[in-house]
XYZ file of N, CA and C in Angstrom:
483
model
N 32.466 187.910 -142.807
C 32.959 189.226 -142.484
C 34.370 189.461 -143.022
N 35.141 188.422 -143.219
C 36.495 188.598 -143.738
C 36.480 189.295 -145.083
N 35.522 188.935 -145.940
C 35.428 189.538 -147.253
C 35.251 191.045 -147.120
N 34.400 191.473 -146.205
C 34.149 192.898 -146.005
C 35.420 193.607 -145.538
N 36.126 193.023 -144.583
C 37.336 193.672 -144.093
C 38.418 193.686 -145.163
N 38.480 192.659 -146.015
C 39.451 192.638 -147.108
C 39.138 193.723 -148.118
N 37.854 193.898 -148.414
C 37.460 194.946 -149.350
C 37.761 196.327 -148.792
N 37.530 196.506 -147.485
C 37.851 197.790 -146.863
C 39.346 198.054 -146.939
N 40.161 197.015 -146.737
C 41.613 197.157 -146.839
C 42.032 197.562 -148.240
N 41.416 196.952 -149.272
C 41.721 197.291 -150.663
C 41.315 198.731 -150.934
N 40.124 199.141 -150.454
C 39.666 200.511 -150.659
C 40.617 201.498 -149.997
N 41.065 201.197 -148.777
C 41.995 202.080 -148.077
C 43.311 202.183 -148.838
N 43.788 201.076 -149.390
C 45.029 201.088 -150.164
C 44.865 201.938 -151.409
N 43.701 201.868 -152.064
C 43.439 202.672 -153.258
C 43.445 204.151 -152.917
N 42.838 204.528 -151.779
C 42.828 205.931 -151.348
C 44.256 206.380 -151.060
N 45.030 205.529 -150.404
C 46.418 205.851 -150.099
C 47.213 206.087 -151.374
N 47.041 205.218 -152.366
C 47.752 205.342 -153.632
C 47.325 206.604 -154.359
N 46.020 206.885 -154.409
C 45.527 208.082 -155.087
C 46.084 209.341 -154.432
N 46.117 209.370 -153.106
C 46.651 210.533 -152.396
C 48.133 210.704 -152.686
N 48.855 209.601 -152.726
C 50.290 209.672 -152.997
C 50.548 210.162 -154.416
N 49.751 209.704 -155.382
C 49.936 210.119 -156.766
C 49.549 211.573 -156.971
N 48.544 212.056 -156.251
C 48.124 213.448 -156.355
C 49.045 214.380 -155.589
N 49.856 213.821 -154.710
C 50.723 214.637 -153.885
C 49.932 215.358 -152.801
N 48.759 214.864 -152.489
C 47.877 215.517 -151.523
C 48.231 215.090 -150.111
N 49.213 215.713 -149.555
C 49.536 215.491 -148.150
C 50.049 214.105 -147.855
N 49.916 213.745 -146.601
C 50.393 212.470 -146.110
C 49.379 211.386 -146.409
N 49.804 210.266 -146.944
C 48.866 209.184 -147.217
C 48.248 208.676 -145.923
N 47.008 208.256 -146.030
C 46.340 207.716 -144.854
C 46.836 206.307 -144.586
N 46.729 205.888 -143.347
C 47.125 204.528 -142.997
C 45.875 203.717 -142.729
N 45.986 202.440 -142.931
C 44.859 201.535 -142.731
C 44.780 201.181 -141.257
N 43.615 201.427 -140.618
C 43.484 201.039 -139.213
C 43.625 199.534 -139.047
N 44.098 199.121 -137.868
C 44.299 197.715 -137.577
C 43.013 196.929 -137.746
N 41.866 197.542 -137.463
C 40.596 196.817 -137.559
C 40.266 196.433 -138.996
N 40.913 197.064 -140.003
C 40.615 196.761 -141.397
C 41.621 195.792 -142.007
N 42.653 195.424 -141.303
C 43.627 194.483 -141.840
C 43.058 193.082 -141.748
N 43.511 192.171 -142.611
C 43.008 190.807 -142.569
C 43.231 190.187 -141.196
N 42.303 189.374 -140.778
C 42.405 188.729 -139.477
C 43.464 187.638 -139.505
N 44.020 187.315 -138.326
C 45.034 186.252 -138.275
C 44.467 184.952 -138.839
N 45.295 184.257 -139.582
C 44.881 182.985 -140.168
C 44.269 183.136 -141.548
N 43.980 184.374 -141.978
C 43.423 184.548 -143.322
C 44.561 184.552 -144.330
N 44.213 184.348 -145.571
C 45.219 184.280 -146.630
C 45.862 185.646 -146.817
N 47.170 185.680 -147.056
C 47.834 186.948 -147.311
C 47.371 187.508 -148.658
N 47.462 188.822 -148.845
C 47.050 189.394 -150.125
C 47.942 188.869 -151.238
N 47.414 188.800 -152.479
C 48.231 188.302 -153.583
C 49.426 189.221 -153.822
N 50.526 188.617 -154.211
C 51.751 189.367 -154.460
C 51.662 190.103 -155.783
N 52.138 191.342 -155.793
C 52.198 192.107 -157.029
C 53.638 192.399 -157.398
N 54.560 191.699 -156.776
C 55.974 191.919 -157.039
C 56.312 191.484 -158.457
N 57.175 192.251 -159.086
C 57.636 191.933 -160.423
C 58.817 190.994 -160.309
N 58.805 189.863 -161.039
C 59.939 188.944 -160.942
C 61.219 189.631 -161.395
N 62.305 189.333 -160.699
C 63.576 189.958 -161.038
C 64.436 189.076 -161.931
N 64.064 187.836 -162.114
C 64.877 186.970 -162.962
C 64.537 187.234 -164.424
N 65.531 187.171 -165.297
C 65.283 187.432 -166.718
C 64.467 186.300 -167.336
N 63.754 186.612 -168.425
C 63.007 185.557 -169.103
C 63.979 184.563 -169.730
N 63.497 183.348 -170.039
C 64.379 182.372 -170.665
C 64.960 182.925 -171.962
N 66.233 182.627 -172.204
C 66.859 183.120 -173.428
C 66.892 182.027 -174.472
N 67.300 182.407 -175.661
C 67.370 181.460 -176.757
C 66.490 181.908 -177.896
N 66.659 181.286 -179.017
C 65.888 181.655 -180.199
C 64.424 181.302 -180.020
N 63.577 182.129 -180.589
C 62.139 181.877 -180.548
C 61.730 181.008 -181.727
N 62.699 180.592 -182.501
C 62.385 179.777 -183.682
C 63.549 178.848 -183.997
N 63.203 177.821 -184.725
C 64.193 176.883 -185.235
C 63.885 176.695 -186.712
N 64.910 176.718 -187.549
C 64.729 176.518 -188.989
C 65.495 175.278 -189.413
N 64.782 174.395 -190.093
C 65.413 173.223 -190.700
C 65.394 173.460 -192.210
N 66.568 173.452 -192.815
C 66.725 173.756 -194.236
C 67.321 172.541 -194.924
N 66.683 172.093 -195.981
C 67.261 170.997 -196.767
C 67.197 171.381 -198.236
N 68.130 170.847 -198.989
C 68.216 171.213 -200.402
C 68.518 169.975 -201.244
N 67.894 169.929 -202.408
C 68.171 168.898 -203.411
C 68.661 169.634 -204.649
N 69.855 169.265 -205.153
C 70.440 169.995 -206.281
C 70.581 169.111 -207.512
N 70.619 169.746 -208.656
C 70.898 169.112 -209.939
C 71.530 170.164 -210.842
N 72.155 169.780 -211.881
C 72.814 170.667 -212.856
C 72.858 172.134 -212.410
N 71.916 172.929 -212.889
C 71.897 174.356 -212.550
C 70.644 174.736 -211.756
N 70.054 173.749 -211.079
C 68.853 174.033 -210.301
C 68.908 173.425 -208.911
N 67.985 173.862 -208.054
C 67.882 173.293 -206.711
C 66.465 173.505 -206.190
N 66.088 172.624 -205.283
C 64.818 172.751 -204.574
C 65.139 172.780 -203.083
N 64.621 173.795 -202.413
C 64.862 173.947 -200.977
C 63.571 173.770 -200.204
N 63.659 173.054 -199.107
C 62.539 172.905 -198.180
C 62.940 173.557 -196.866
N 62.036 174.372 -196.323
C 62.309 175.089 -195.085
C 61.178 174.786 -194.109
N 61.535 174.310 -192.925
C 60.549 174.109 -191.863
C 60.857 175.113 -190.762
N 59.862 175.945 -190.445
C 60.009 176.953 -189.393
C 59.214 176.471 -188.189
N 59.885 176.306 -187.061
C 59.219 175.889 -185.825
C 59.252 177.039 -184.826
N 58.101 177.367 -184.266
C 57.996 178.391 -183.230
C 58.369 177.729 -181.904
N 59.533 178.060 -181.381
C 59.985 177.498 -180.109
C 59.674 178.428 -178.939
N 58.993 179.534 -179.228
C 58.614 180.489 -178.192
C 57.319 180.086 -177.505
N 56.854 180.946 -176.604
C 55.659 180.677 -175.814
C 54.428 181.407 -176.335
N 54.606 182.263 -177.350
C 53.474 183.012 -177.890
C 53.315 182.735 -179.376
N 52.113 182.944 -179.863
C 51.814 182.734 -181.278
C 52.498 183.807 -182.117
N 53.060 183.397 -183.248
C 53.679 184.322 -184.195
C 52.681 184.539 -185.325
N 52.347 185.798 -185.566
C 51.419 186.123 -186.653
C 52.100 187.074 -187.626
N 51.608 187.081 -188.846
C 52.158 187.965 -189.886
C 53.684 187.910 -189.890
N 54.217 186.718 -189.952
C 55.653 186.517 -189.820
C 56.418 186.919 -191.076
N 57.682 187.232 -190.858
C 58.637 187.515 -191.928
C 59.918 186.749 -191.595
N 60.390 185.984 -192.556
C 61.645 185.244 -192.394
C 62.666 185.857 -193.336
N 63.822 186.223 -192.794
C 64.889 186.803 -193.623
C 66.091 185.882 -193.615
N 66.725 185.774 -194.796
C 67.948 185.000 -194.901
C 68.737 185.458 -196.117
N 70.082 185.306 -196.069
C 70.916 185.660 -197.217
C 71.034 184.469 -198.164
N 70.512 184.617 -199.365
C 70.637 183.548 -200.359
C 72.068 183.592 -200.905
N 72.770 182.464 -200.926
C 74.151 182.466 -201.420
C 74.256 183.033 -202.843
N 75.398 183.644 -203.122
C 75.643 184.267 -204.434
C 75.422 183.261 -205.559
N 74.782 183.707 -206.616
C 74.542 182.863 -207.786
C 73.231 182.095 -207.733
N 72.525 182.133 -206.614
C 71.224 181.466 -206.519
C 70.114 182.495 -206.754
N 69.110 182.101 -207.553
C 67.977 182.971 -207.867
C 66.693 182.164 -207.775
N 65.797 182.576 -206.891
C 64.525 181.879 -206.704
C 63.644 182.105 -207.932
N 63.100 181.004 -208.464
C 62.213 181.109 -209.630
C 60.745 180.914 -209.246
N 60.496 180.132 -208.213
C 59.136 179.922 -207.720
C 59.195 179.412 -206.283
N 58.102 179.591 -205.560
C 58.064 179.112 -204.185
C 56.673 178.644 -203.818
N 56.550 178.020 -202.661
C 55.237 177.579 -202.204
C 55.020 177.959 -200.749
N 53.751 178.169 -200.408
C 53.283 178.515 -199.058
C 53.840 179.830 -198.526
N 54.475 180.641 -199.389
C 55.042 181.916 -198.967
C 55.335 182.780 -200.182
N 55.581 184.055 -199.928
C 55.973 185.009 -200.973
C 57.425 185.376 -200.716
N 58.274 185.272 -201.743
C 59.711 185.507 -201.637
C 60.074 186.787 -202.381
N 60.845 187.684 -201.717
C 61.237 188.927 -202.372
C 62.514 189.445 -201.731
N 63.489 189.879 -202.508
C 63.669 189.660 -203.933
C 64.065 188.214 -204.212
N 64.363 187.922 -205.447
C 64.663 186.529 -205.810
C 66.108 186.135 -205.519
N 66.958 187.091 -205.126
C 68.351 186.777 -204.778
C 68.832 187.774 -203.733
N 70.014 187.510 -203.188
C 70.562 188.396 -202.162
C 69.897 188.168 -200.817
N 69.575 189.267 -200.102
C 68.915 189.207 -198.791
C 67.418 189.024 -199.053
N 66.930 187.821 -198.847
C 65.546 187.474 -199.169
C 64.653 187.646 -197.946
N 63.473 188.208 -198.168
C 62.444 188.292 -197.136
C 61.274 187.438 -197.592
N 60.822 186.575 -196.703
C 59.723 185.662 -196.997
C 58.583 185.998 -196.048
N 57.370 186.059 -196.570
C 56.204 186.269 -195.699
C 55.194 185.171 -195.954
N 54.437 184.845 -194.925
C 53.450 183.781 -195.012
C 52.368 184.077 -196.030
N 51.823 183.037 -196.587
C 50.788 183.156 -197.610
C 49.567 182.362 -197.178
N 48.392 182.961 -197.321
C 47.108 182.321 -197.040
C 47.058 181.680 -195.665
N 47.008 180.362 -195.603
C 46.859 179.671 -194.325
C 48.197 179.417 -193.629
N 49.236 180.079 -194.064
C 50.562 179.923 -193.450
C 51.039 181.225 -192.811
N 50.129 181.997 -192.201
C 50.509 183.266 -191.593
C 50.605 183.200 -190.070
N 50.131 182.132 -189.461
C 50.142 181.991 -188.011
C 50.922 180.734 -187.631
N 51.850 180.903 -186.673
C 52.619 179.762 -186.164
C 52.447 179.757 -184.643
N 51.681 178.810 -184.129
C 51.446 178.711 -182.692
C 52.670 178.201 -181.960
N 52.692 178.359 -180.640
C 53.816 177.847 -179.843
C 53.989 176.341 -180.056
N 55.190 175.934 -180.391
C 55.479 174.521 -180.622
C 55.070 174.028 -182.002
N 54.410 174.864 -182.782
C 53.947 174.466 -184.122
C 55.020 174.766 -185.169
N 54.864 174.139 -186.324
C 55.800 174.338 -187.425
C 55.027 174.492 -188.728
N 55.625 175.198 -189.670
C 55.071 175.293 -191.015
C 56.164 174.938 -192.004
N 55.759 174.473 -193.165
C 56.709 174.086 -194.211
C 56.516 175.000 -195.418
N 57.621 175.560 -195.876
C 57.633 176.385 -197.077
C 58.792 175.903 -197.930
N 58.944 176.451 -199.100
C 60.072 176.063 -199.926
C 60.109 176.819 -201.222
N 61.163 176.576 -201.991
C 61.305 177.252 -203.282
C 62.175 176.438 -204.226
N 62.080 176.803 -205.496
C 62.935 176.268 -206.555
C 63.795 177.434 -207.004
N 65.071 177.166 -207.264
C 65.989 178.229 -207.671
C 66.962 177.709 -208.719
N 67.530 178.644 -209.436
C 68.650 178.319 -210.313
C 69.922 178.641 -209.542
N 71.040 178.074 -209.968
C 72.323 178.381 -209.331
C 73.425 178.324 -210.367
N 74.551 178.967 -210.039
C 75.699 178.980 -210.939
C 76.839 178.145 -210.380
N 76.504 177.170 -209.561
C 77.523 176.293 -208.995
C 77.550 176.305 -207.483
N 77.144 177.400 -206.848
C 77.128 177.479 -205.391
C 75.777 176.965 -204.895
N 75.786 175.804 -204.274
C 74.542 175.214 -203.763
C 74.500 175.227 -202.245
N 75.321 176.092 -201.635
C 75.340 176.197 -200.181
C 73.983 176.639 -199.637
N 73.775 176.353 -198.367
C 72.567 176.784 -197.668
C 72.767 178.207 -197.158
N 71.677 178.943 -196.914
C 71.813 180.254 -196.284
C 72.539 180.117 -194.946
N 73.304 181.132 -194.584
C 74.116 181.065 -193.370
C 73.340 181.388 -192.101
N 72.190 182.054 -192.219
C 71.407 182.422 -191.038
C 69.961 182.698 -191.431
N 69.092 182.648 -190.440
C 67.672 182.935 -190.618
C 67.216 183.768 -189.431
N 66.301 184.716 -189.674
C 65.719 185.509 -188.599
C 64.211 185.597 -188.818
N 63.452 185.305 -187.792
C 61.995 185.365 -187.850
C 61.528 186.622 -187.119
N 60.903 187.529 -187.849
C 60.464 188.826 -187.308
C 61.601 189.517 -186.551
N 62.806 189.432 -187.117
C 63.960 190.115 -186.547
C 64.715 189.326 -185.482
N 64.189 188.180 -185.055
C 64.845 187.367 -184.026
C 65.611 186.230 -184.702
N 66.923 186.117 -184.443
C 67.700 185.026 -185.043
C 67.125 183.664 -184.643
N 67.122 182.746 -185.591
C 66.624 181.385 -185.365
C 67.798 180.435 -185.190
N 67.580 179.400 -184.416
C 68.571 178.337 -184.336
C 68.401 177.476 -185.585
N 69.458 176.793 -185.962
C 69.422 175.931 -187.148
C 69.449 174.480 -186.700
N 68.697 173.676 -187.371
C 68.720 172.272 -186.991
C 67.722 171.510 -187.646
């Protein structure tokens, strides 16, 4: 019988809410006979948590570079440190002055210098929570072999490490 009285309580609450939303007079109250009996489980909470979600970057980028004369090879590992899967990702970073990407792997790079936007290619478009993907490129340089100063994944700044 508890199930029946719980269902009646839910139905009464729905009628009360509908009346309140329609502005149709005074909402009805649930009779005592329809409330859960003593010792039964309380109704599930629908309260919205007031604490903010955890902060911090949703991604981590590890950047390494090997240089020679007027060329360099960069390896980039993107790790999803968030709780949800990242799909159709875009990674943005400022390529240091004098560096020009000539080719890349596992991603499409555009433009070849300046503020570069990288998007996943083929089987590198989804990054699950805690997962990482590896991309990279070959570039020419005019002496500046510094690493990019920042990275952002789908507009969210990434931590470096």
